């Protein structure tokens, strides 16, 4: 925290230097992870390294078009008339916990549809779109094959960045078709792509159901299903592939220990390695403090493991750690991103258009020129009497680990709110687990 760093700087220079060096190394590690793809993109797109990071994918593709059309001294079409169109297919067929779940999808669904069904922009007279997406797809497959065969770690890392770059670019061509600021966008073509994609997924779902599979959910990531008992998974995959058009390849890419289906586009996966992957804002809200996110993940994991009776013990463990102040303050800190300017916030408060919020009140009290997009990290301190959270909020940088002052009752209440929110779910999981035990 800020207090700890300040104390180290004033009283323990060696400790401060070690922590600063640790921060530099962490930054370098993050750079090694995130930078290579953008470095490669700066060599592809007509943007420098700094600008390519902040440009959207569709904007980058538009720049490729413009560069080639300018090079060939060809006229540029006017921007298209934007219109709404139906997106990808999402649906849910089962809620609860399913085991032995498989995931399947169509390899590069939208790029494959674009190429196989000629969904190209009508205004692209030089056919740059067709050539680009064909070449990028070939480059990506080549880089991916080289990466898998490569033994040298450094070279493998480079090829990984290369194929990731082409993957991002490849999957952005569909988005470009529906990009209002794209000179060669084509909303009719974009609508056709999603229509064909929906039809293909529905065809796969119907076929799986007819062959004894239990489809759980379909979303942009593909289809989750429990395979039939009497058909080998390889046979199921091969038979399904035969029902799809030429150039459309199906992939069974993952087997999961269990899946918790909560609602459409909100689910959790338990991998064979015991890791939990949570998707959807209802189960993984950015507005939650870290201890709440960890609790939710552990609770959902217990549900998927068939151990809902252990959730009460988990809740009591978190209660104890909060009250005994066993965690670092990082577990309790909340970070909010300012959406409005401070002047706009003041105006809304004055006109009763919104409620007061801790992050904005701290920004105003700081005297600093905070702007939309800036982040404020804070926690709720203990107060002599009960007050609104925005009045008890304290900047995270002012937390003193030697004189802890967080409001433990406030955070325990938040824990209980989570238990109440998912109470029906926990009870249903407990009942199901008991029935399964009796069935054994």
Short mmCIF file of C-alpha atoms in Angstrom, two decimals:
data_model
loop_
_atom_site.label_atom_id
_atom_site.label_comp_id
_atom_site.label_asym_id
_atom_site.label_seq_id
_atom_site.Cartn_x
_atom_site.Cartn_y
_atom_site.Cartn_z
CA UNK A 1 0.00 0.00 0.00
CA UNK A 2 1.00 3.65 -0.21
CA UNK A 3 1.69 3.86 3.53
CA UNK A 4 3.99 0.83 3.42
CA UNK A 5 5.94 2.22 0.46
CA UNK A 6 6.27 5.60 2.11
CA UNK A 7 7.55 4.00 5.32
CA UNK A 8 10.05 1.86 3.37
CA UNK A 9 11.29 4.89 1.44
CA UNK A 10 11.83 6.92 4.61
CA UNK A 11 13.19 4.23 6.95
CA UNK A 12 14.46 1.27 4.91
CA UNK A 13 16.12 2.18 1.62
CA UNK A 14 17.16 -1.40 0.83
CA UNK A 15 13.58 -2.65 1.18
CA UNK A 16 12.31 0.17 -1.01
CA UNK A 17 14.88 -0.62 -3.70
CA UNK A 18 13.98 -4.32 -3.62
CA UNK A 19 10.28 -3.56 -4.01
CA UNK A 20 10.95 -1.07 -6.80
CA UNK A 21 13.10 -3.63 -8.63
CA UNK A 22 10.34 -6.22 -8.16
CA UNK A 23 7.86 -3.80 -9.74
CA UNK A 24 10.16 -3.23 -12.72
CA UNK A 25 10.56 -6.98 -13.23
CA UNK A 26 6.81 -7.50 -13.07
CA UNK A 27 6.32 -4.75 -15.64
CA UNK A 28 8.90 -6.40 -17.91
CA UNK A 29 7.13 -9.76 -17.54
CA UNK A 30 3.79 -8.18 -18.44
CA UNK A 31 5.41 -6.49 -21.42
CA UNK A 32 6.85 -9.82 -22.60
CA UNK A 33 3.35 -11.27 -22.40
CA UNK A 34 1.36 -8.45 -24.01
CA UNK A 35 3.71 -6.50 -26.27
CA UNK A 36 4.85 -8.99 -28.97
CA UNK A 37 1.47 -9.11 -30.71
CA UNK A 38 1.27 -5.31 -30.93
CA UNK A 39 4.89 -5.10 -32.10
CA UNK A 40 4.03 -7.41 -34.99
CA UNK A 41 0.84 -5.45 -35.75
CA UNK A 42 2.89 -2.24 -36.00
CA UNK A 43 4.73 -3.91 -38.89
CA UNK A 44 1.47 -4.85 -40.63
CA UNK A 45 -0.77 -1.81 -40.18
CA UNK A 46 0.01 1.79 -41.17
CA UNK A 47 0.29 2.81 -37.51
CA UNK A 48 3.25 3.20 -35.20
CA UNK A 49 3.60 1.00 -32.11
CA UNK A 50 1.99 3.56 -29.80
CA UNK A 51 -1.06 4.11 -32.01
CA UNK A 52 -1.69 0.49 -33.00
CA UNK A 53 -2.39 -0.34 -29.34
CA UNK A 54 -5.23 2.17 -29.03
CA UNK A 55 -6.84 1.61 -32.44
CA UNK A 56 -9.78 -0.78 -32.68
CA UNK A 57 -9.57 -3.90 -34.82
CA UNK A 58 -12.02 -2.63 -37.44
CA UNK A 59 -10.18 0.70 -37.67
CA UNK A 60 -6.93 -1.16 -38.35
CA UNK A 61 -8.52 -3.20 -41.14
CA UNK A 62 -10.00 -0.04 -42.66
CA UNK A 63 -6.49 1.44 -42.73
CA UNK A 64 -5.27 -1.57 -44.74
CA UNK A 65 -8.02 -0.97 -47.29
CA UNK A 66 -7.29 2.74 -47.57
CA UNK A 67 -3.56 2.18 -47.95
CA UNK A 68 -4.02 -0.25 -50.85
CA UNK A 69 -6.71 1.81 -52.58
CA UNK A 70 -4.52 4.92 -52.32
CA UNK A 71 -1.55 2.95 -53.65
CA UNK A 72 -3.58 1.87 -56.66
CA UNK A 73 -5.01 5.40 -57.05
CA UNK A 74 -8.55 4.08 -56.83
CA UNK A 75 -11.53 6.05 -55.52
CA UNK A 76 -12.86 5.41 -52.01
CA UNK A 77 -16.59 4.71 -51.50
CA UNK A 78 -18.66 6.80 -49.12
CA UNK A 79 -19.37 5.48 -45.65
CA UNK A 80 -22.31 3.04 -45.67
CA UNK A 81 -25.68 3.67 -44.10
CA UNK A 82 -25.55 1.87 -40.75
CA UNK A 83 -28.40 -0.42 -39.75
CA UNK A 84 -29.12 -2.95 -37.05
CA UNK A 85 -28.95 -6.67 -37.76
CA UNK A 86 -29.33 -9.86 -35.74
CA UNK A 87 -26.16 -11.14 -34.10
CA UNK A 88 -24.90 -14.57 -33.12
CA UNK A 89 -27.03 -17.38 -31.76
CA UNK A 90 -27.18 -17.86 -28.00
CA UNK A 91 -29.56 -20.13 -26.10
CA UNK A 92 -29.76 -22.23 -22.95
CA UNK A 93 -31.36 -25.67 -22.72
CA UNK A 94 -30.42 -26.80 -19.21
CA UNK A 95 -29.80 -25.12 -15.84
CA UNK A 96 -27.91 -26.73 -12.99
CA UNK A 97 -24.81 -28.90 -12.83
CA UNK A 98 -23.87 -31.24 -15.66
CA UNK A 99 -20.92 -33.64 -15.67
CA UNK A 100 -18.69 -35.04 -18.43
CA UNK A 101 -19.34 -31.97 -20.56
CA UNK A 102 -17.77 -31.50 -23.99
CA UNK A 103 -17.31 -28.31 -25.95
CA UNK A 104 -17.53 -28.15 -29.73
CA UNK A 105 -17.55 -25.35 -32.23
CA UNK A 106 -16.86 -24.52 -35.83
CA UNK A 107 -13.23 -23.63 -36.43
CA UNK A 108 -13.06 -19.86 -37.13
CA UNK A 109 -16.84 -19.76 -37.64
CA UNK A 110 -17.35 -16.32 -39.19
CA UNK A 111 -14.16 -16.24 -41.31
CA UNK A 112 -15.08 -19.71 -42.62
CA UNK A 113 -18.61 -18.56 -43.46
CA UNK A 114 -17.30 -15.43 -45.20
CA UNK A 115 -14.94 -17.44 -47.37
CA UNK A 116 -17.20 -20.41 -48.06
CA UNK A 117 -20.35 -18.40 -48.84
CA UNK A 118 -18.71 -15.35 -50.51
CA UNK A 119 -19.92 -12.78 -47.97
CA UNK A 120 -17.72 -9.95 -49.27
CA UNK A 121 -18.32 -6.17 -49.34
CA UNK A 122 -20.18 -5.07 -52.47
CA UNK A 123 -18.19 -1.81 -52.73
CA UNK A 124 -14.77 -3.50 -52.66
CA UNK A 125 -14.08 -3.29 -56.39
CA UNK A 126 -10.42 -4.29 -55.99
CA UNK A 127 -11.46 -7.36 -53.92
CA UNK A 128 -8.97 -6.46 -51.20
CA UNK A 129 -11.23 -8.00 -48.54
CA UNK A 130 -11.22 -11.41 -50.24
CA UNK A 131 -7.44 -11.42 -50.71
CA UNK A 132 -6.72 -10.17 -47.19
CA UNK A 133 -8.89 -12.67 -45.33
CA UNK A 134 -7.62 -15.55 -47.51
CA UNK A 135 -3.98 -14.62 -46.94
CA UNK A 136 -4.39 -13.94 -43.21
CA UNK A 137 -6.09 -17.31 -42.72
CA UNK A 138 -3.26 -19.08 -44.57
CA UNK A 139 -0.59 -17.16 -42.63
CA UNK A 140 -2.23 -18.01 -39.32
CA UNK A 141 -2.45 -21.74 -40.06
CA UNK A 142 1.18 -21.72 -41.22
CA UNK A 143 2.38 -19.89 -38.09
CA UNK A 144 0.33 -22.21 -35.86
CA UNK A 145 1.81 -25.32 -37.49
CA UNK A 146 5.34 -23.92 -37.20
CA UNK A 147 4.78 -23.05 -33.54
CA UNK A 148 3.70 -26.60 -32.69
CA UNK A 149 6.73 -28.08 -34.46
CA UNK A 150 9.25 -25.57 -33.07
CA UNK A 151 11.55 -26.72 -30.23
CA UNK A 152 13.37 -23.46 -29.47
CA UNK A 153 11.38 -21.59 -26.72
CA UNK A 154 12.30 -18.10 -27.99
CA UNK A 155 11.27 -18.94 -31.55
CA UNK A 156 8.12 -20.65 -30.26
CA UNK A 157 7.23 -17.51 -28.27
CA UNK A 158 7.63 -15.39 -31.42
CA UNK A 159 5.45 -17.74 -33.48
CA UNK A 160 2.82 -17.77 -30.73
CA UNK A 161 2.64 -13.97 -30.88
CA UNK A 162 2.50 -14.14 -34.67
CA UNK A 163 -0.36 -16.62 -34.83
CA UNK A 164 -2.26 -14.74 -32.10
CA UNK A 165 -1.92 -11.56 -34.15
CA UNK A 166 -3.35 -13.26 -37.22
CA UNK A 167 -6.11 -14.85 -35.12
CA UNK A 168 -7.21 -11.44 -33.82
CA UNK A 169 -7.06 -9.97 -37.31
CA UNK A 170 -8.89 -12.92 -38.88
CA UNK A 171 -11.76 -12.77 -36.39
CA UNK A 172 -12.07 -9.00 -36.94
CA UNK A 173 -13.09 -9.21 -40.59
CA UNK A 174 -16.69 -10.03 -39.70
CA UNK A 175 -16.77 -7.10 -37.27
CA UNK A 176 -15.51 -4.83 -40.04
CA UNK A 177 -18.51 -5.71 -42.22
CA UNK A 178 -20.76 -4.15 -39.57
CA UNK A 179 -18.45 -1.22 -38.73
CA UNK A 180 -20.23 2.09 -39.38
CA UNK A 181 -16.94 3.97 -39.86
CA UNK A 182 -15.55 1.44 -42.34
CA UNK A 183 -15.50 2.73 -45.92
CA UNK A 184 -15.99 -0.80 -47.26
CA UNK A 185 -18.39 -2.07 -44.60
CA UNK A 186 -21.45 -3.97 -45.82
CA UNK A 187 -24.29 -4.47 -43.36
CA UNK A 188 -26.17 -6.83 -45.69
CA UNK A 189 -23.09 -9.06 -45.89
CA UNK A 190 -22.67 -8.90 -42.09
CA UNK A 191 -26.30 -9.92 -41.57
CA UNK A 192 -25.85 -12.81 -44.01
CA UNK A 193 -22.78 -14.04 -42.11
CA UNK A 194 -24.61 -14.16 -38.78
CA UNK A 195 -27.69 -15.76 -40.39
CA UNK A 196 -25.59 -18.58 -41.86
CA UNK A 197 -23.74 -18.93 -38.54
CA UNK A 198 -27.02 -19.27 -36.64
CA UNK A 199 -28.35 -21.81 -39.12
CA UNK A 200 -25.18 -23.92 -38.84
CA UNK A 201 -25.24 -23.93 -35.03
CA UNK A 202 -28.94 -24.83 -34.95
CA UNK A 203 -28.28 -27.66 -37.38
CA UNK A 204 -25.50 -28.96 -35.11
CA UNK A 205 -27.73 -28.69 -32.02
CA UNK A 206 -30.58 -30.57 -33.70
CA UNK A 207 -28.20 -33.29 -34.90
CA UNK A 208 -26.63 -33.72 -31.44
CA UNK A 209 -30.07 -33.95 -29.83
CA UNK A 210 -31.24 -36.54 -32.37
CA UNK A 211 -28.20 -38.69 -31.54
CA UNK A 212 -28.77 -38.73 -27.78
CA UNK A 213 -26.62 -35.80 -26.63
CA UNK A 214 -27.88 -33.36 -23.98
CA UNK A 215 -27.16 -29.84 -25.22
CA UNK A 216 -26.62 -27.46 -22.30
CA UNK A 217 -25.89 -24.09 -23.83
CA UNK A 218 -24.80 -22.42 -27.03
CA UNK A 219 -23.06 -19.06 -27.15
CA UNK A 220 -20.35 -17.26 -29.07
CA UNK A 221 -17.82 -19.75 -27.68
CA UNK A 222 -19.62 -22.75 -29.20
CA UNK A 223 -21.84 -25.58 -27.96
CA UNK A 224 -21.58 -27.25 -24.55
CA UNK A 225 -23.16 -30.70 -24.36
CA UNK A 226 -23.12 -34.06 -22.59
CA UNK A 227 -22.41 -36.79 -25.16
CA UNK A 228 -24.54 -39.92 -25.49
CA UNK A 229 -23.31 -42.93 -23.52
CA UNK A 230 -23.40 -45.43 -26.37
CA UNK A 231 -21.45 -43.47 -29.01
CA UNK A 232 -17.68 -42.89 -28.86
CA UNK A 233 -16.77 -39.20 -28.93
CA UNK A 234 -14.55 -39.58 -32.02
CA UNK A 235 -17.35 -41.30 -33.89
CA UNK A 236 -19.79 -38.58 -32.83
CA UNK A 237 -17.43 -35.86 -34.07
CA UNK A 238 -16.76 -37.56 -37.42
CA UNK A 239 -20.46 -38.19 -38.07
CA UNK A 240 -21.34 -34.57 -37.24
CA UNK A 241 -18.59 -33.26 -39.51
CA UNK A 242 -20.12 -35.14 -42.45
CA UNK A 243 -23.38 -33.19 -42.05
CA UNK A 244 -21.72 -29.77 -42.43
CA UNK A 245 -20.98 -27.96 -45.71
CA UNK A 246 -17.57 -28.23 -47.32
CA UNK A 247 -15.08 -25.80 -45.80
CA UNK A 248 -16.90 -25.77 -42.44
CA UNK A 249 -14.87 -27.77 -39.92
CA UNK A 250 -16.20 -28.91 -36.54
CA UNK A 251 -13.88 -29.17 -33.56
CA UNK A 252 -14.39 -31.03 -30.26
CA UNK A 253 -11.71 -29.14 -28.37
CA UNK A 254 -12.30 -29.67 -24.66
CA UNK A 255 -13.69 -32.15 -22.16
CA UNK A 256 -14.77 -30.70 -18.82
CA UNK A 257 -15.24 -32.30 -15.43
CA UNK A 258 -18.45 -30.34 -14.85
CA UNK A 259 -20.41 -27.29 -15.94
CA UNK A 260 -22.68 -25.08 -13.87
CA UNK A 261 -25.30 -23.51 -16.13
CA UNK A 262 -26.89 -20.52 -14.36
CA UNK A 263 -28.61 -18.50 -17.09
CA UNK A 264 -27.97 -17.59 -20.74
CA UNK A 265 -24.34 -16.53 -21.23
CA UNK A 266 -23.67 -17.01 -17.50
CA UNK A 267 -21.99 -20.27 -16.55
CA UNK A 268 -18.96 -21.82 -14.86
CA UNK A 269 -16.67 -24.59 -16.06
CA UNK A 270 -14.64 -27.05 -13.97
CA UNK A 271 -11.67 -28.27 -16.00
CA UNK A 272 -10.01 -31.66 -15.72
CA UNK A 273 -7.15 -29.92 -13.87
CA UNK A 274 -9.54 -28.58 -11.22
CA UNK A 275 -9.51 -24.98 -12.45
CA UNK A 276 -12.70 -22.92 -12.44
CA UNK A 277 -13.58 -20.65 -15.37
CA UNK A 278 -16.49 -18.26 -14.84
CA UNK A 279 -18.30 -16.50 -17.69
CA UNK A 280 -20.96 -13.80 -17.48
CA UNK A 281 -21.63 -10.68 -15.43
CA UNK A 282 -24.19 -12.39 -13.17
CA UNK A 283 -21.46 -14.64 -11.74
CA UNK A 284 -18.39 -12.46 -12.22
CA UNK A 285 -19.13 -8.78 -11.74
CA UNK A 286 -16.28 -6.29 -11.94
CA UNK A 287 -18.06 -4.30 -9.25
CA UNK A 288 -17.29 -6.92 -6.59
CA UNK A 289 -14.40 -6.71 -4.18
CA UNK A 290 -11.78 -9.44 -4.56
CA UNK A 291 -12.95 -11.40 -1.51
CA UNK A 292 -16.44 -11.64 -3.04
CA UNK A 293 -15.08 -12.86 -6.36
CA UNK A 294 -12.94 -15.48 -4.60
CA UNK A 295 -15.90 -16.58 -2.47
CA UNK A 296 -18.13 -16.92 -5.53
CA UNK A 297 -15.50 -18.96 -7.35
CA UNK A 298 -15.00 -21.30 -4.38
CA UNK A 299 -18.75 -21.63 -3.82
CA UNK A 300 -19.42 -22.49 -7.46
CA UNK A 301 -16.54 -24.97 -7.43
CA UNK A 302 -18.09 -26.75 -4.44
CA UNK A 303 -21.44 -26.88 -6.25
CA UNK A 304 -19.83 -28.40 -9.36
CA UNK A 305 -17.91 -30.90 -7.21
CA UNK A 306 -21.19 -32.01 -5.61
CA UNK A 307 -20.27 -30.61 -2.18
CA UNK A 308 -22.85 -27.85 -1.55
CA UNK A 309 -23.01 -28.76 2.15
CA UNK A 310 -19.48 -27.35 2.52
CA UNK A 311 -20.58 -23.84 1.48
CA UNK A 312 -21.64 -22.92 5.03
CA UNK A 313 -18.15 -23.78 6.29
CA UNK A 314 -16.68 -21.69 3.48
CA UNK A 315 -18.84 -18.74 4.48
CA UNK A 316 -17.78 -19.08 8.13
CA UNK A 317 -14.11 -19.24 7.10
CA UNK A 318 -14.43 -15.97 5.16
CA UNK A 319 -16.33 -14.41 8.08
CA UNK A 320 -13.49 -15.33 10.46
CA UNK A 321 -10.78 -13.97 8.18
CA UNK A 322 -12.61 -10.67 7.76
CA UNK A 323 -13.24 -10.22 11.49
CA UNK A 324 -9.71 -11.28 12.48
CA UNK A 325 -8.25 -9.06 9.75
CA UNK A 326 -6.20 -11.97 8.38
CA UNK A 327 -6.20 -10.74 4.78
CA UNK A 328 -4.20 -7.97 3.21
CA UNK A 329 -6.37 -4.98 2.39
CA UNK A 330 -6.18 -5.92 -1.32
CA UNK A 331 -8.96 -8.46 -0.68
CA UNK A 332 -11.33 -5.69 0.47
CA UNK A 333 -10.38 -2.86 -1.86
CA UNK A 334 -12.83 -1.80 -4.54
CA UNK A 335 -11.71 -0.04 -7.72
CA UNK A 336 -14.20 2.07 -9.69
CA UNK A 337 -13.69 3.73 -13.06
CA UNK A 338 -15.05 7.26 -13.38
CA UNK A 339 -17.59 7.48 -16.20
CA UNK A 340 -18.49 11.17 -15.88
CA UNK A 341 -16.38 14.27 -15.36
CA UNK A 342 -16.43 15.69 -11.83
CA UNK A 343 -18.39 18.73 -13.04
CA UNK A 344 -21.01 16.49 -14.65
CA UNK A 345 -21.22 14.45 -11.44
CA UNK A 346 -21.80 17.63 -9.39
CA UNK A 347 -24.53 18.73 -11.80
CA UNK A 348 -26.30 15.37 -11.60
CA UNK A 349 -26.18 15.42 -7.80
CA UNK A 350 -27.55 18.97 -7.76
CA UNK A 351 -30.47 17.96 -9.99
CA UNK A 352 -31.06 14.67 -8.10
CA UNK A 353 -30.30 12.77 -11.31
CA UNK A 354 -28.07 10.26 -9.51
CA UNK A 355 -26.97 9.13 -6.05
CA UNK A 356 -23.66 9.99 -4.47
CA UNK A 357 -20.85 7.49 -5.07
CA UNK A 358 -17.72 6.80 -3.04
CA UNK A 359 -15.27 7.04 -5.94
CA UNK A 360 -16.53 10.46 -7.04
CA UNK A 361 -16.66 11.82 -3.49
CA UNK A 362 -13.04 10.76 -2.95
CA UNK A 363 -12.03 12.30 -6.28
CA UNK A 364 -13.65 15.60 -5.31
CA UNK A 365 -12.07 15.57 -1.86
CA UNK A 366 -8.60 14.89 -3.29
CA UNK A 367 -8.42 18.20 -5.13
CA UNK A 368 -6.86 16.42 -8.13
CA UNK A 369 -8.10 16.84 -11.71
CA UNK A 370 -9.63 13.40 -12.21
CA UNK A 371 -11.10 12.70 -15.65
CA UNK A 372 -13.46 10.07 -17.11
CA UNK A 373 -11.58 6.78 -17.40
CA UNK A 374 -9.48 7.39 -14.29
CA UNK A 375 -9.74 4.78 -11.54
CA UNK A 376 -10.21 5.25 -7.80
CA UNK A 377 -9.33 2.44 -5.34
CA UNK A 378 -10.81 2.61 -1.85
CA UNK A 379 -12.11 0.65 1.11
CA UNK A 380 -14.77 1.31 3.75
CA UNK A 381 -13.41 2.34 7.13
CA UNK A 382 -15.02 1.82 10.51
CA UNK A 383 -16.97 4.82 11.85
CA UNK A 384 -18.45 5.60 15.31
CA UNK A 385 -21.96 5.50 13.87
CA UNK A 386 -23.52 4.02 10.78
CA UNK A 387 -23.12 6.28 7.75
CA UNK A 388 -23.53 5.78 3.98
CA UNK A 389 -20.63 3.97 2.33
CA UNK A 390 -19.60 7.06 0.35
CA UNK A 391 -19.04 8.94 3.63
CA UNK A 392 -16.91 6.12 5.09
CA UNK A 393 -14.82 5.51 1.98
CA UNK A 394 -11.06 5.95 2.33
CA UNK A 395 -8.40 5.89 -0.43
CA UNK A 396 -6.56 2.58 -0.56
CA UNK A 397 -3.26 4.48 -0.62
CA UNK A 398 -3.98 5.76 2.90
CA UNK A 399 -4.46 2.33 4.45
CA UNK A 400 -2.02 1.70 7.32
CA UNK A 401 -1.45 -2.04 7.98
CA UNK A 402 -0.19 -1.25 11.49
CA UNK A 403 -3.39 0.61 12.37
CA UNK A 404 -6.10 -1.25 10.50
CA UNK A 405 -9.44 0.52 10.37
CA UNK A 406 -11.58 -1.37 7.83
CA UNK A 407 -15.26 -1.84 8.72
CA UNK A 408 -15.46 -5.60 9.29
CA UNK A 409 -19.24 -5.59 9.82
CA UNK A 410 -19.72 -3.91 6.44
CA UNK A 411 -17.72 -6.60 4.64
CA UNK A 412 -19.35 -9.50 6.51
CA UNK A 413 -22.73 -8.04 5.49
CA UNK A 414 -21.55 -8.10 1.87
CA UNK A 415 -20.65 -11.77 2.29
CA UNK A 416 -24.12 -12.51 3.62
CA UNK A 417 -25.69 -10.64 0.70
CA UNK A 418 -23.96 -13.07 -1.65
CA UNK A 419 -25.22 -16.04 0.38
CA UNK A 420 -28.76 -14.63 0.22
CA UNK A 421 -28.55 -13.92 -3.52
CA UNK A 422 -27.54 -17.50 -4.31
CA UNK A 423 -29.47 -19.13 -1.46
CA UNK A 424 -32.02 -20.81 -3.73
CA UNK A 425 -29.26 -22.11 -5.93
CA UNK A 426 -27.36 -23.56 -2.96
CA UNK A 427 -30.51 -25.27 -1.65
CA UNK A 428 -31.27 -26.76 -5.07
CA UNK A 429 -27.70 -28.02 -5.42
CA UNK A 430 -27.82 -29.56 -1.94
CA UNK A 431 -31.09 -31.35 -2.75
CA UNK A 432 -29.68 -32.67 -6.03
CA UNK A 433 -26.50 -33.90 -4.32
CA UNK A 434 -28.56 -35.82 -1.74
CA UNK A 435 -30.69 -37.40 -4.46
CA UNK A 436 -27.58 -38.48 -6.36
CA UNK A 437 -26.17 -40.01 -3.16
CA UNK A 438 -29.40 -41.92 -2.55
CA UNK A 439 -29.42 -43.10 -6.16
CA UNK A 440 -25.98 -44.64 -5.64
#
